Amino acid sequence: MSEQDAKRKRISDLLDAEIEVVKIMDIVKCSRSLVFKVAKMKKDGQGLERKAGSGGHNLKRTPEFLERLEKKTKEDPTKPMNCLFNDFPVDPMTINRAAGEKIRKETYYKVLRYTVLPWLKANYPEGIVWTQDGTPSHTSDLCHKFCTANMAHFWPKDMWPSSLPDLDPLDFAVWGELEKKTNRTPHPNVDALKATIRTEWDNMSEEFLINSCKAFHVVWKVSLKLKEATSSESAHKGPAH
């Protein structure tokens, strides 16, 4: 029996013992989606053994699957992605990834085309340098080709920086600290997550914020020197194209 099969068997036994999902996750050291997957396999009378060739590289994100998923989401846009699990014989993570790759990139593309670009042309007719972070919807071929063709100057995904050059303590310290604390336990819905974020925000110590700002002081000094050096070099070379 493989390690994965043993883990599924252990989850199955704990489900039979009516142990709570959160406790099963802690005991077996597994994801919530795996617990739900085992529960569904038991309900459908399927064996718990992993089939040959069913690894992550064989996830069924085929064109037909993506088309069905898009159709389902359009039928009921208010239906959460995790509720589509029963409509497809795949892992919930597969649905989330597929939604991110197809649906979100198309939404972002529409925002770029119909909102961002007209505003940029109206407010910055001389043009600007457009750069993005590494979010999958941002780096998709659809949006990448649009930016290359329509933005005055565009930094592609393989050009520095790979993330947005925001210089602020929130991005460098506070955000990560909040994520670390709020992700300790699963949340049943968005409202519960928001409540935890607010609680952790209110409980964040003043000492942590002061130390974060002190550490950031060094970061912006180095960044300023790099900016001055880059600006000086660009002045000699002329505008980049």
Coordinates of N, CA and C in Angstrom, one line a residue:
M1 N 0.9 -1.2 0.0 CA 0.0 0.0 0.0 C 0.9 1.2 0.0
S2 N 0.6 2.2 -0.9 CA 1.4 3.4 -1.0 C 1.1 4.3 0.2
E3 N 1.9 5.3 0.3 CA 1.7 6.3 1.4 C 0.4 7.0 1.2
Q4 N 0.1 7.4 0.0 CA -1.2 8.1 -0.3 C -2.4 7.2 0.0
D5 N -2.3 5.9 -0.4 CA -3.4 5.0 -0.1 C -3.6 4.8 1.4
A6 N -2.5 4.7 2.1 CA -2.6 4.6 3.6 C -3.2 5.8 4.2
K7 N -2.9 7.0 3.6 CA -3.5 8.2 4.2 C -5.0 8.2 3.9
R8 N -5.4 7.8 2.7 CA -6.9 7.7 2.4 C -7.6 6.7 3.3
K9 N -6.9 5.6 3.6 CA -7.5 4.6 4.5 C -7.7 5.1 5.9
R10 N -6.7 5.9 6.3 CA -6.8 6.5 7.7 C -7.9 7.5 7.8
I11 N -8.0 8.3 6.7 CA -9.1 9.3 6.7 C -10.5 8.6 6.7
S12 N -10.6 7.5 5.9 CA -11.8 6.8 5.9 C -12.2 6.2 7.2
D13 N -11.2 5.7 8.0 CA -11.5 5.2 9.3 C -12.0 6.3 10.3
L14 N -11.3 7.4 10.1 CA -11.7 8.6 11.0 C -13.1 9.1 10.7
L15 N -13.4 9.1 9.4 CA -14.8 9.5 9.0 C -15.8 8.5 9.5
D16 N -15.5 7.2 9.5 CA -16.4 6.2 10.1 C -16.6 6.4 11.6
A17 N -15.5 6.9 12.2 CA -15.6 7.2 13.7 C -16.3 8.6 14.0
E18 N -16.7 9.2 12.9 CA -17.4 10.5 13.0 C -16.5 11.6 13.7
I19 N -15.3 11.6 13.3 CA -14.3 12.6 13.7 C -14.5 13.9 12.9
E20 N -14.5 15.1 13.4 CA -14.6 16.3 12.7 C -13.6 16.5 11.6
V21 N -13.9 17.1 10.5 CA -13.0 17.3 9.4 C -11.7 18.0 9.8
V22 N -11.9 19.1 10.6 CA -10.7 19.8 11.1 C -9.7 19.0 11.9
K23 N -10.3 18.1 12.7 CA -9.5 17.2 13.5 C -8.8 16.2 12.6
I24 N -9.5 15.7 11.6 CA -8.9 14.7 10.7 C -7.7 15.3 10.0
M25 N -7.9 16.6 9.5 CA -6.8 17.3 8.8 C -5.6 17.4 9.7
D26 N -5.8 17.6 11.0 CA -4.7 17.7 11.9 C -4.0 16.4 12.2
I27 N -4.8 15.3 12.3 CA -4.3 14.0 12.7 C -3.5 13.4 11.5
V28 N -4.1 13.5 10.3 CA -3.5 12.9 9.1 C -2.5 13.8 8.4
K29 N -2.6 15.1 8.7 CA -1.8 16.1 8.1 C -2.1 16.2 6.6
C30 N -3.3 16.5 6.3 CA -3.8 16.5 4.9 C -4.7 17.7 4.7
S31 N -5.0 17.9 3.4 CA -5.9 19.1 3.1 C -7.3 18.8 3.3
R32 N -8.1 19.8 3.4 CA -9.6 19.6 3.5 C -10.2 19.0 2.3
S33 N -9.6 19.3 1.1 CA -10.1 18.8 -0.2 C -9.9 17.2 -0.2
L34 N -8.8 16.7 0.4 CA -8.6 15.3 0.4 C -9.6 14.6 1.2
V35 N -10.0 15.2 2.4 CA -11.0 14.6 3.3 C -12.3 14.5 2.6
F36 N -12.7 15.6 1.9 CA -14.0 15.6 1.1 C -14.0 14.6 0.0
K37 N -12.8 14.5 -0.6 CA -12.7 13.6 -1.8 C -12.9 12.1 -1.3
V38 N -12.3 11.8 -0.2 CA -12.4 10.4 0.4 C -13.9 10.2 0.8
A39 N -14.5 11.2 1.4 CA -15.9 11.1 1.8 C -16.8 10.8 0.6
K40 N -16.5 11.5 -0.5 CA -17.3 11.3 -1.8 C -17.0 10.0 -2.4
M41 N -15.8 9.5 -2.3 CA -15.5 8.2 -2.8 C -16.2 7.1 -2.1
K42 N -16.3 7.3 -0.7 CA -17.0 6.3 0.1 C -18.5 6.3 -0.2
K43 N -19.0 7.6 -0.4 CA -20.5 7.7 -0.7 C -20.8 7.1 -2.0
D44 N -19.9 7.2 -3.0 CA -20.2 6.7 -4.4 C -19.8 5.2 -4.5
G45 N -19.3 4.6 -3.4 CA -18.9 3.2 -3.4 C -17.6 2.9 -4.2
Q46 N -16.7 3.9 -4.3 CA -15.5 3.8 -5.1 C -14.4 3.2 -4.1
G47 N -13.4 2.5 -4.7 CA -12.3 2.1 -3.9 C -11.4 3.3 -3.6
L48 N -10.7 3.1 -2.5 CA -9.8 4.2 -2.0 C -8.4 4.2 -2.6
E49 N -8.1 3.1 -3.3 CA -6.8 3.0 -3.9 C -6.6 3.9 -5.1
R50 N -5.5 4.6 -5.2 CA -5.2 5.5 -6.2 C -4.9 4.8 -7.5
K51 N -5.6 5.1 -8.6 CA -5.5 4.5 -9.9 C -4.2 4.9 -10.6
A52 N -3.6 3.9 -11.3 CA -2.4 4.2 -12.0 C -2.6 5.3 -13.0
G53 N -1.7 6.3 -13.1 CA -1.8 7.4 -14.1 C -2.7 8.5 -13.7
S54 N -3.1 8.5 -12.4 CA -4.0 9.5 -11.9 C -3.3 10.7 -11.2
G55 N -2.0 10.8 -11.4 CA -1.3 11.9 -10.7 C -1.6 13.2 -11.2
G56 N -1.0 14.3 -10.6 CA -1.2 15.7 -10.9 C -1.0 16.0 -12.4
H57 N -0.1 15.3 -13.1 CA 0.2 15.6 -14.5 C -0.9 15.1 -15.4
N58 N -1.9 14.3 -14.8 CA -3.0 13.8 -15.6 C -4.3 14.4 -15.3
L59 N -4.3 15.6 -14.6 CA -5.6 16.2 -14.2 C -6.3 16.6 -15.5
K60 N -7.6 16.3 -15.5 CA -8.4 16.4 -16.7 C -8.9 17.8 -17.0
R61 N -8.0 18.7 -17.2 CA -8.4 20.1 -17.6 C -8.4 20.2 -19.1
T62 N -9.2 19.3 -19.7 CA -9.3 19.3 -21.2 C -10.2 20.4 -21.7
P63 N -10.2 20.7 -23.0 CA -11.1 21.7 -23.6 C -12.5 21.5 -23.3
E64 N -12.9 20.2 -23.3 CA -14.3 19.8 -23.0 C -14.6 20.1 -21.6
F65 N -13.7 19.8 -20.7 CA -13.9 20.0 -19.2 C -14.1 21.5 -19.0
L66 N -13.2 22.3 -19.6 CA -13.2 23.8 -19.4 C -14.5 24.4 -19.9
E67 N -15.0 23.8 -21.1 CA -16.2 24.3 -21.7 C -17.4 24.0 -20.7
R68 N -17.4 22.8 -20.2 CA -18.5 22.4 -19.3 C -18.5 23.3 -18.0
L69 N -17.3 23.5 -17.5 CA -17.1 24.3 -16.3 C -17.6 25.8 -16.5
E70 N -17.2 26.3 -17.7 CA -17.7 27.7 -18.0 C -19.2 27.8 -18.1
K71 N -19.8 26.7 -18.7 CA -21.2 26.7 -18.9 C -21.9 26.6 -17.6
K72 N -21.4 25.8 -16.6 CA -22.0 25.7 -15.3 C -21.9 27.0 -14.5
T73 N -20.8 27.7 -14.6 CA -20.6 29.0 -13.9 C -21.6 30.0 -14.5
K74 N -21.8 30.0 -15.8 CA -22.7 31.0 -16.4 C -24.2 30.7 -16.1
E75 N -24.5 29.4 -15.9 CA -25.9 29.0 -15.5 C -26.2 29.6 -14.1
D76 N -25.3 29.6 -13.2 CA -25.5 30.2 -11.9 C -24.2 30.8 -11.4
P77 N -24.0 32.1 -11.7 CA -22.8 32.8 -11.3 C -22.6 33.0 -9.8
T78 N -23.7 32.8 -9.1 CA -23.6 32.9 -7.6 C -23.1 31.7 -6.9
K79 N -23.1 30.6 -7.7 CA -22.7 29.3 -7.1 C -21.2 29.2 -6.8
P80 N -20.8 29.0 -5.6 CA -19.3 28.9 -5.2 C -18.6 27.8 -6.0
M81 N -17.3 28.0 -6.3 CA -16.6 27.0 -7.0 C -16.6 25.7 -6.2
N82 N -16.5 25.7 -4.9 CA -16.4 24.4 -4.2 C -17.7 23.6 -4.2
C83 N -18.8 24.3 -4.6 CA -20.1 23.6 -4.7 C -20.2 22.9 -6.1
L84 N -19.2 23.2 -7.0 CA -19.2 22.5 -8.3 C -18.6 21.1 -8.2
F85 N -18.0 20.8 -7.0 CA -17.3 19.5 -6.9 C -18.1 18.3 -7.2
N86 N -19.4 18.4 -6.8 CA -20.3 17.2 -7.1 C -20.7 17.1 -8.6
D87 N -20.5 18.1 -9.4 CA -20.8 18.1 -10.8 C -19.7 17.5 -11.7
F88 N -18.5 17.4 -11.1 CA -17.4 16.9 -11.9 C -16.6 15.9 -11.1
P89 N -16.2 14.8 -11.8 CA -15.4 13.7 -11.1 C -13.9 14.1 -11.0
V90 N -13.6 15.3 -10.4 CA -12.2 15.7 -10.3 C -12.1 16.3 -8.9
D91 N -10.8 16.5 -8.5 CA -10.5 17.1 -7.3 C -10.9 18.5 -7.3
P92 N -11.4 19.1 -6.1 CA -11.8 20.5 -6.0 C -10.7 21.4 -6.5
M93 N -9.4 21.1 -6.2 CA -8.3 22.0 -6.6 C -8.2 22.1 -8.1
T94 N -8.6 21.0 -8.9 CA -8.6 21.1 -10.3 C -9.6 22.1 -10.8
I95 N -10.8 22.2 -10.2 CA -11.8 23.2 -10.5 C -11.3 24.6 -10.3
N96 N -10.7 24.8 -9.1 CA -10.2 26.1 -8.8 C -9.1 26.6 -9.7
R97 N -8.2 25.6 -10.1 CA -7.1 26.0 -11.0 C -7.7 26.3 -12.4
A98 N -8.6 25.5 -12.8 CA -9.2 25.7 -14.1 C -9.9 27.1 -14.2
A99 N -10.7 27.4 -13.1 CA -11.4 28.7 -13.0 C -10.4 29.8 -13.1
G100 N -9.3 29.7 -12.4 CA -8.3 30.7 -12.4 C -7.6 30.9 -13.7
E101 N -7.4 29.8 -14.5 CA -6.8 29.9 -15.8 C -7.7 30.4 -16.9
K102 N -8.9 30.1 -16.9 CA -9.8 30.5 -18.0 C -10.7 31.6 -17.6
I103 N -11.5 31.5 -16.5 CA -12.5 32.5 -16.2 C -11.9 33.8 -15.7
R104 N -10.9 33.7 -14.8 CA -10.3 35.0 -14.2 C -9.5 35.7 -15.2
K105 N -8.8 35.1 -16.1 CA -8.0 35.8 -17.1 C -8.9 36.5 -18.1
E106 N -10.1 36.0 -18.4 CA -11.0 36.7 -19.3 C -11.6 37.9 -18.6
T107 N -11.9 37.8 -17.4 CA -12.4 38.9 -16.6 C -11.3 40.0 -16.5
Y108 N -10.1 39.6 -16.3 CA -9.0 40.6 -16.2 C -8.8 41.3 -17.5
Y109 N -8.9 40.5 -18.6 CA -8.7 41.0 -20.0 C -9.8 42.1 -20.3
K110 N -11.0 41.9 -19.9 CA -12.1 42.8 -20.1 C -11.8 44.1 -19.3
V111 N -11.3 44.0 -18.1 CA -11.0 45.2 -17.3 C -9.9 46.0 -18.0
L112 N -8.8 45.3 -18.4 CA -7.7 46.0 -19.1 C -8.3 46.7 -20.4
R113 N -9.0 46.0 -21.2 CA -9.5 46.6 -22.5 C -10.5 47.7 -22.3
Y114 N -11.5 47.5 -21.5 CA -12.6 48.5 -21.5 C -12.5 49.5 -20.3
T115 N -11.7 49.3 -19.4 CA -11.6 50.2 -18.2 C -10.2 50.9 -18.1
V116 N -9.2 50.0 -18.0 CA -7.8 50.5 -17.8 C -7.2 51.3 -19.0
L117 N -7.3 50.7 -20.2 CA -6.7 51.3 -21.3 C -7.3 52.6 -21.7
P118 N -8.7 52.8 -21.7 CA -9.3 54.1 -22.0 C -8.9 55.1 -21.0
W119 N -8.8 54.7 -19.7 CA -8.4 55.7 -18.7 C -7.0 56.2 -18.9
L120 N -6.1 55.2 -19.2 CA -4.7 55.6 -19.4 C -4.5 56.5 -20.6
K121 N -5.2 56.3 -21.6 CA -5.1 57.1 -22.8 C -5.6 58.5 -22.6
A122 N -6.7 58.6 -21.7 CA -7.3 59.9 -21.4 C -6.4 60.7 -20.4
N123 N -5.7 60.0 -19.5 CA -5.0 60.7 -18.5 C -3.5 60.8 -18.7
Y124 N -3.0 59.9 -19.5 CA -1.5 59.9 -19.8 C -1.3 59.7 -21.3
P125 N -1.7 60.7 -22.1 CA -1.6 60.5 -23.6 C -0.2 60.3 -24.1
E126 N 0.8 60.7 -23.3 CA 2.2 60.5 -23.7 C 2.7 59.1 -23.4
G127 N 1.9 58.3 -22.7 CA 2.2 56.9 -22.5 C 2.9 56.7 -21.2
I128 N 2.8 55.5 -20.7 CA 3.5 55.1 -19.4 C 4.1 53.7 -19.6
V129 N 4.9 53.3 -18.6 CA 5.4 51.9 -18.6 C 4.5 51.0 -17.8
W130 N 3.9 50.0 -18.4 CA 2.9 49.1 -17.8 C 3.6 47.8 -17.3
T131 N 3.6 47.5 -16.0 CA 4.1 46.3 -15.5 C 3.1 45.6 -14.6
Q132 N 3.2 44.3 -14.4 CA 2.3 43.6 -13.6 C 3.0 42.6 -12.7
D133 N 2.3 42.0 -11.7 CA 2.9 41.0 -10.9 C 2.7 39.6 -11.6
G134 N 3.0 38.5 -10.9 CA 3.0 37.2 -11.5 C 1.7 36.4 -11.4
T135 N 0.6 37.1 -11.1 CA -0.7 36.4 -11.0 C -1.0 35.7 -12.3
P136 N -1.5 34.5 -12.3 CA -1.7 33.7 -13.6 C -2.5 34.5 -14.6
S137 N -3.6 35.2 -14.2 CA -4.4 35.9 -15.1 C -3.6 37.0 -15.8
H138 N -2.6 37.6 -15.1 CA -1.8 38.7 -15.6 C -0.8 38.1 -16.6
T139 N -0.3 37.0 -16.4 CA 0.8 36.4 -17.3 C 0.2 35.5 -18.4
S140 N -1.1 35.4 -18.5 CA -1.7 34.6 -19.5 C -1.4 35.2 -20.9
D141 N -1.4 34.3 -21.9 CA -1.1 34.7 -23.3 C -2.1 35.8 -23.7
L142 N -3.3 35.6 -23.4 CA -4.4 36.5 -23.8 C -4.1 37.9 -23.3
C143 N -3.8 38.1 -22.1 CA -3.5 39.5 -21.5 C -2.1 40.0 -21.9
H144 N -1.2 39.1 -22.0 CA 0.2 39.5 -22.4 C 0.2 40.0 -23.8
K145 N -0.5 39.4 -24.7 CA -0.5 39.9 -26.1 C -1.2 41.2 -26.2
F146 N -2.3 41.4 -25.4 CA -3.0 42.6 -25.4 C -2.2 43.8 -24.9
C147 N -1.5 43.6 -23.8 CA -0.6 44.6 -23.3 C 0.5 44.9 -24.3
T148 N 1.1 43.9 -24.9 CA 2.2 44.2 -25.8 C 1.7 45.0 -27.0
A149 N 0.5 44.8 -27.4 CA 0.0 45.5 -28.6 C -0.6 46.8 -28.3
N150 N -1.0 47.1 -27.1 CA -1.8 48.3 -26.8 C -1.1 49.3 -25.8
M151 N -0.3 48.8 -24.9 CA 0.4 49.7 -23.9 C 1.6 50.4 -24.6
A152 N 1.8 51.7 -24.3 CA 2.9 52.4 -24.9 C 4.2 51.8 -24.6
H153 N 4.4 51.4 -23.4 CA 5.7 50.6 -23.0 C 5.2 49.5 -22.1
F154 N 5.6 48.3 -22.4 CA 5.1 47.2 -21.5 C 6.3 46.3 -21.1
W155 N 6.4 46.0 -19.8 CA 7.4 45.1 -19.3 C 6.8 43.7 -19.2
P156 N 7.3 42.8 -20.1 CA 6.7 41.4 -20.1 C 7.1 40.6 -18.8
K157 N 6.5 39.4 -18.7 CA 6.6 38.7 -17.5 C 8.0 38.2 -17.2
D158 N 8.9 38.1 -18.3 CA 10.2 37.6 -18.1 C 11.2 38.8 -17.8
M159 N 10.7 40.0 -17.6 CA 11.6 41.1 -17.4 C 11.5 41.6 -15.9
W160 N 12.6 42.0 -15.3 CA 12.5 42.5 -13.9 C 11.7 43.7 -13.8
P161 N 10.9 44.0 -12.8 CA 10.7 43.1 -11.6 C 9.6 42.1 -11.9
S162 N 9.7 40.9 -11.2 CA 8.7 39.9 -11.4 C 7.4 40.2 -10.6
S163 N 7.5 41.1 -9.6 CA 6.4 41.5 -8.8 C 6.3 43.1 -8.8
L164 N 5.2 43.6 -8.4 CA 5.0 45.0 -8.5 C 6.0 45.7 -7.6
P165 N 6.6 46.8 -8.1 CA 7.6 47.5 -7.3 C 7.0 48.4 -6.2
D166 N 6.1 48.0 -5.4 CA 5.5 48.8 -4.4 C 6.5 48.8 -3.2
L167 N 6.8 50.1 -2.7 CA 7.7 50.2 -1.6 C 6.8 50.7 -0.4
D168 N 6.4 49.8 0.4 CA 5.6 50.1 1.6 C 5.7 49.0 2.6
P169 N 5.7 49.3 3.9 CA 5.8 48.2 4.9 C 4.7 47.2 4.9
L170 N 3.5 47.7 4.5 CA 2.4 46.8 4.4 C 2.7 45.6 3.5
D171 N 3.3 45.9 2.3 CA 3.6 44.8 1.4 C 4.7 43.9 1.9
F172 N 5.7 44.5 2.5 CA 6.9 43.8 2.9 C 6.8 43.0 4.2
A173 N 5.9 43.4 5.1 CA 5.9 42.8 6.4 C 4.5 42.5 6.9
V174 N 3.6 43.5 6.9 CA 2.3 43.3 7.5 C 1.4 42.3 6.8
W175 N 1.4 42.3 5.5 CA 0.6 41.4 4.7 C 1.0 39.9 5.0
G176 N 2.3 39.7 5.0 CA 2.8 38.3 5.3 C 2.4 37.9 6.7
E177 N 2.5 38.8 7.6 CA 2.2 38.4 9.0 C 0.7 38.1 9.2
L178 N -0.1 38.9 8.5 CA -1.6 38.6 8.6 C -1.9 37.3 7.9
E179 N -1.3 37.0 6.8 CA -1.6 35.7 6.1 C -1.2 34.6 7.0
K180 N 0.0 34.7 7.6 CA 0.5 33.6 8.4 C -0.5 33.3 9.6
K181 N -1.1 34.3 10.2 CA -2.0 34.1 11.3 C -3.4 33.7 10.9
T182 N -3.9 34.3 9.8 CA -5.2 33.9 9.4 C -5.3 32.6 8.7
N183 N -4.2 32.1 8.2 CA -4.2 30.8 7.5 C -4.0 29.6 8.4
R184 N -3.9 29.8 9.7 CA -3.6 28.7 10.6 C -4.8 27.7 10.6
T185 N -6.0 28.3 10.5 CA -7.2 27.4 10.5 C -8.1 27.7 9.3
P186 N -8.8 26.7 8.7 CA -9.7 26.9 7.6 C -10.9 27.8 8.0
H187 N -11.5 28.5 7.1 CA -12.6 29.4 7.3 C -13.8 28.9 6.4
P188 N -15.0 28.7 7.0 CA -16.1 28.2 6.3 C -16.6 29.1 5.2
N189 N -16.4 30.4 5.3 CA -16.9 31.4 4.3 C -16.1 32.7 4.4
V190 N -16.4 33.6 3.5 CA -15.7 34.8 3.4 C -15.8 35.7 4.6
D191 N -17.1 35.7 5.2 CA -17.3 36.6 6.3 C -16.5 36.1 7.5
A192 N -16.3 34.8 7.7 CA -15.5 34.3 8.8 C -14.0 34.7 8.6
L193 N -13.6 34.6 7.4 CA -12.2 35.0 7.1 C -12.0 36.5 7.3
K194 N -12.9 37.4 6.9 CA -12.9 38.8 7.2 C -12.8 39.1 8.7
A195 N -13.6 38.4 9.4 CA -13.6 38.6 10.9 C -12.3 38.2 11.5
T196 N -11.7 37.1 11.1 CA -10.3 36.8 11.6 C -9.3 37.8 11.2
I197 N -9.4 38.3 10.0 CA -8.4 39.3 9.5 C -8.5 40.6 10.4
R198 N -9.7 41.0 10.7 CA -9.9 42.2 11.5 C -9.4 42.0 12.9
T199 N -9.7 40.8 13.4 CA -9.2 40.5 14.8 C -7.7 40.5 14.9
E200 N -7.0 39.8 13.9 CA -5.6 39.8 13.9 C -5.0 41.2 13.6
W201 N -5.6 42.0 12.8 CA -5.2 43.3 12.6 C -5.2 44.2 13.9
D202 N -6.3 44.0 14.6 CA -6.5 44.8 15.8 C -5.5 44.3 16.9
N203 N -5.1 43.0 16.9 CA -4.2 42.5 17.9 C -2.7 42.6 17.5
M204 N -2.4 43.1 16.3 CA -1.0 43.3 15.9 C -0.3 44.3 16.8
S205 N 0.8 43.8 17.3 CA 1.5 44.7 18.3 C 2.1 45.9 17.7
E206 N 2.2 46.9 18.5 CA 2.8 48.2 18.1 C 4.3 48.0 17.8
E207 N 4.9 47.1 18.7 CA 6.3 46.8 18.5 C 6.7 46.2 17.2
F208 N 5.8 45.3 16.7 CA 6.0 44.6 15.4 C 6.0 45.7 14.3
L209 N 5.0 46.6 14.4 CA 4.9 47.6 13.3 C 6.1 48.6 13.3
I210 N 6.5 48.9 14.5 CA 7.7 49.8 14.6 C 8.9 49.2 14.0
N211 N 9.2 47.9 14.4 CA 10.3 47.2 13.9 C 10.3 47.0 12.4
S212 N 9.0 46.7 11.9 CA 8.9 46.6 10.4 C 9.2 47.8 9.7
C213 N 8.8 49.0 10.2 CA 9.1 50.3 9.6 C 10.6 50.6 9.7
K214 N 11.2 50.2 10.8 CA 12.7 50.4 10.9 C 13.4 49.6 9.9
A215 N 13.0 48.3 9.7 CA 13.7 47.5 8.8 C 13.5 47.9 7.3
F216 N 12.3 48.5 7.1 CA 12.0 48.9 5.7 C 12.8 50.2 5.4
H217 N 13.2 50.9 6.4 CA 14.0 52.1 6.1 C 15.3 51.8 5.3
V218 N 15.8 50.6 5.6 CA 17.0 50.2 4.8 C 16.6 49.8 3.4
V219 N 15.5 49.2 3.2 CA 15.0 48.8 1.9 C 14.8 49.9 1.0
W220 N 14.1 51.0 1.4 CA 13.9 52.1 0.5 C 15.1 52.9 0.2
K221 N 16.1 52.9 1.1 CA 17.4 53.6 0.8 C 18.1 52.9 -0.3
V222 N 18.2 51.6 -0.2 CA 18.8 50.8 -1.3 C 18.1 51.0 -2.6
S223 N 16.7 50.9 -2.5 CA 15.9 51.1 -3.8 C 16.1 52.4 -4.4
L224 N 16.2 53.5 -3.5 CA 16.4 54.8 -4.1 C 17.7 54.9 -4.8
K225 N 18.8 54.3 -4.2 CA 20.1 54.4 -4.9 C 20.0 53.6 -6.3
L226 N 19.3 52.5 -6.3 CA 19.2 51.8 -7.5 C 18.4 52.6 -8.6
K227 N 17.4 53.3 -8.1 CA 16.6 54.1 -9.0 C 17.4 55.2 -9.6
E228 N 18.3 55.9 -8.8 CA 19.1 56.9 -9.2 C 20.1 56.4 -10.3
A229 N 20.7 55.3 -10.0 CA 21.6 54.7 -11.0 C 21.0 54.3 -12.3
T230 N 19.7 53.8 -12.2 CA 19.0 53.4 -13.4 C 18.6 54.6 -14.2
S231 N 18.1 55.6 -13.5 CA 17.7 56.9 -14.2 C 18.9 57.5 -14.9
S232 N 20.1 57.5 -14.3 CA 21.3 58.1 -14.9 C 21.7 57.3 -16.1
E233 N 21.6 56.0 -16.0 CA 21.9 55.1 -17.2 C 21.0 55.3 -18.3
S234 N 19.7 55.5 -18.0 CA 18.6 55.6 -19.0 C 18.8 57.0 -19.7
A235 N 19.2 58.0 -19.0 CA 19.4 59.3 -19.5 C 20.5 59.3 -20.6
H236 N 21.5 58.5 -20.4 CA 22.6 58.4 -21.4 C 22.1 57.6 -22.6
K237 N 21.3 56.6 -22.4 CA 20.9 55.7 -23.5 C 19.7 56.2 -24.3
G238 N 18.9 57.0 -23.6 CA 17.7 57.5 -24.3 C 16.5 56.6 -23.9
P239 N 15.3 56.9 -24.4 CA 14.1 56.1 -24.0 C 14.2 54.7 -24.5
A240 N 13.7 53.7 -23.7 CA 13.7 52.3 -24.1 C 12.5 52.0 -24.9
H241 N 12.6 51.0 -25.8 CA 11.5 50.6 -26.6 C 11.4 49.1 -26.6

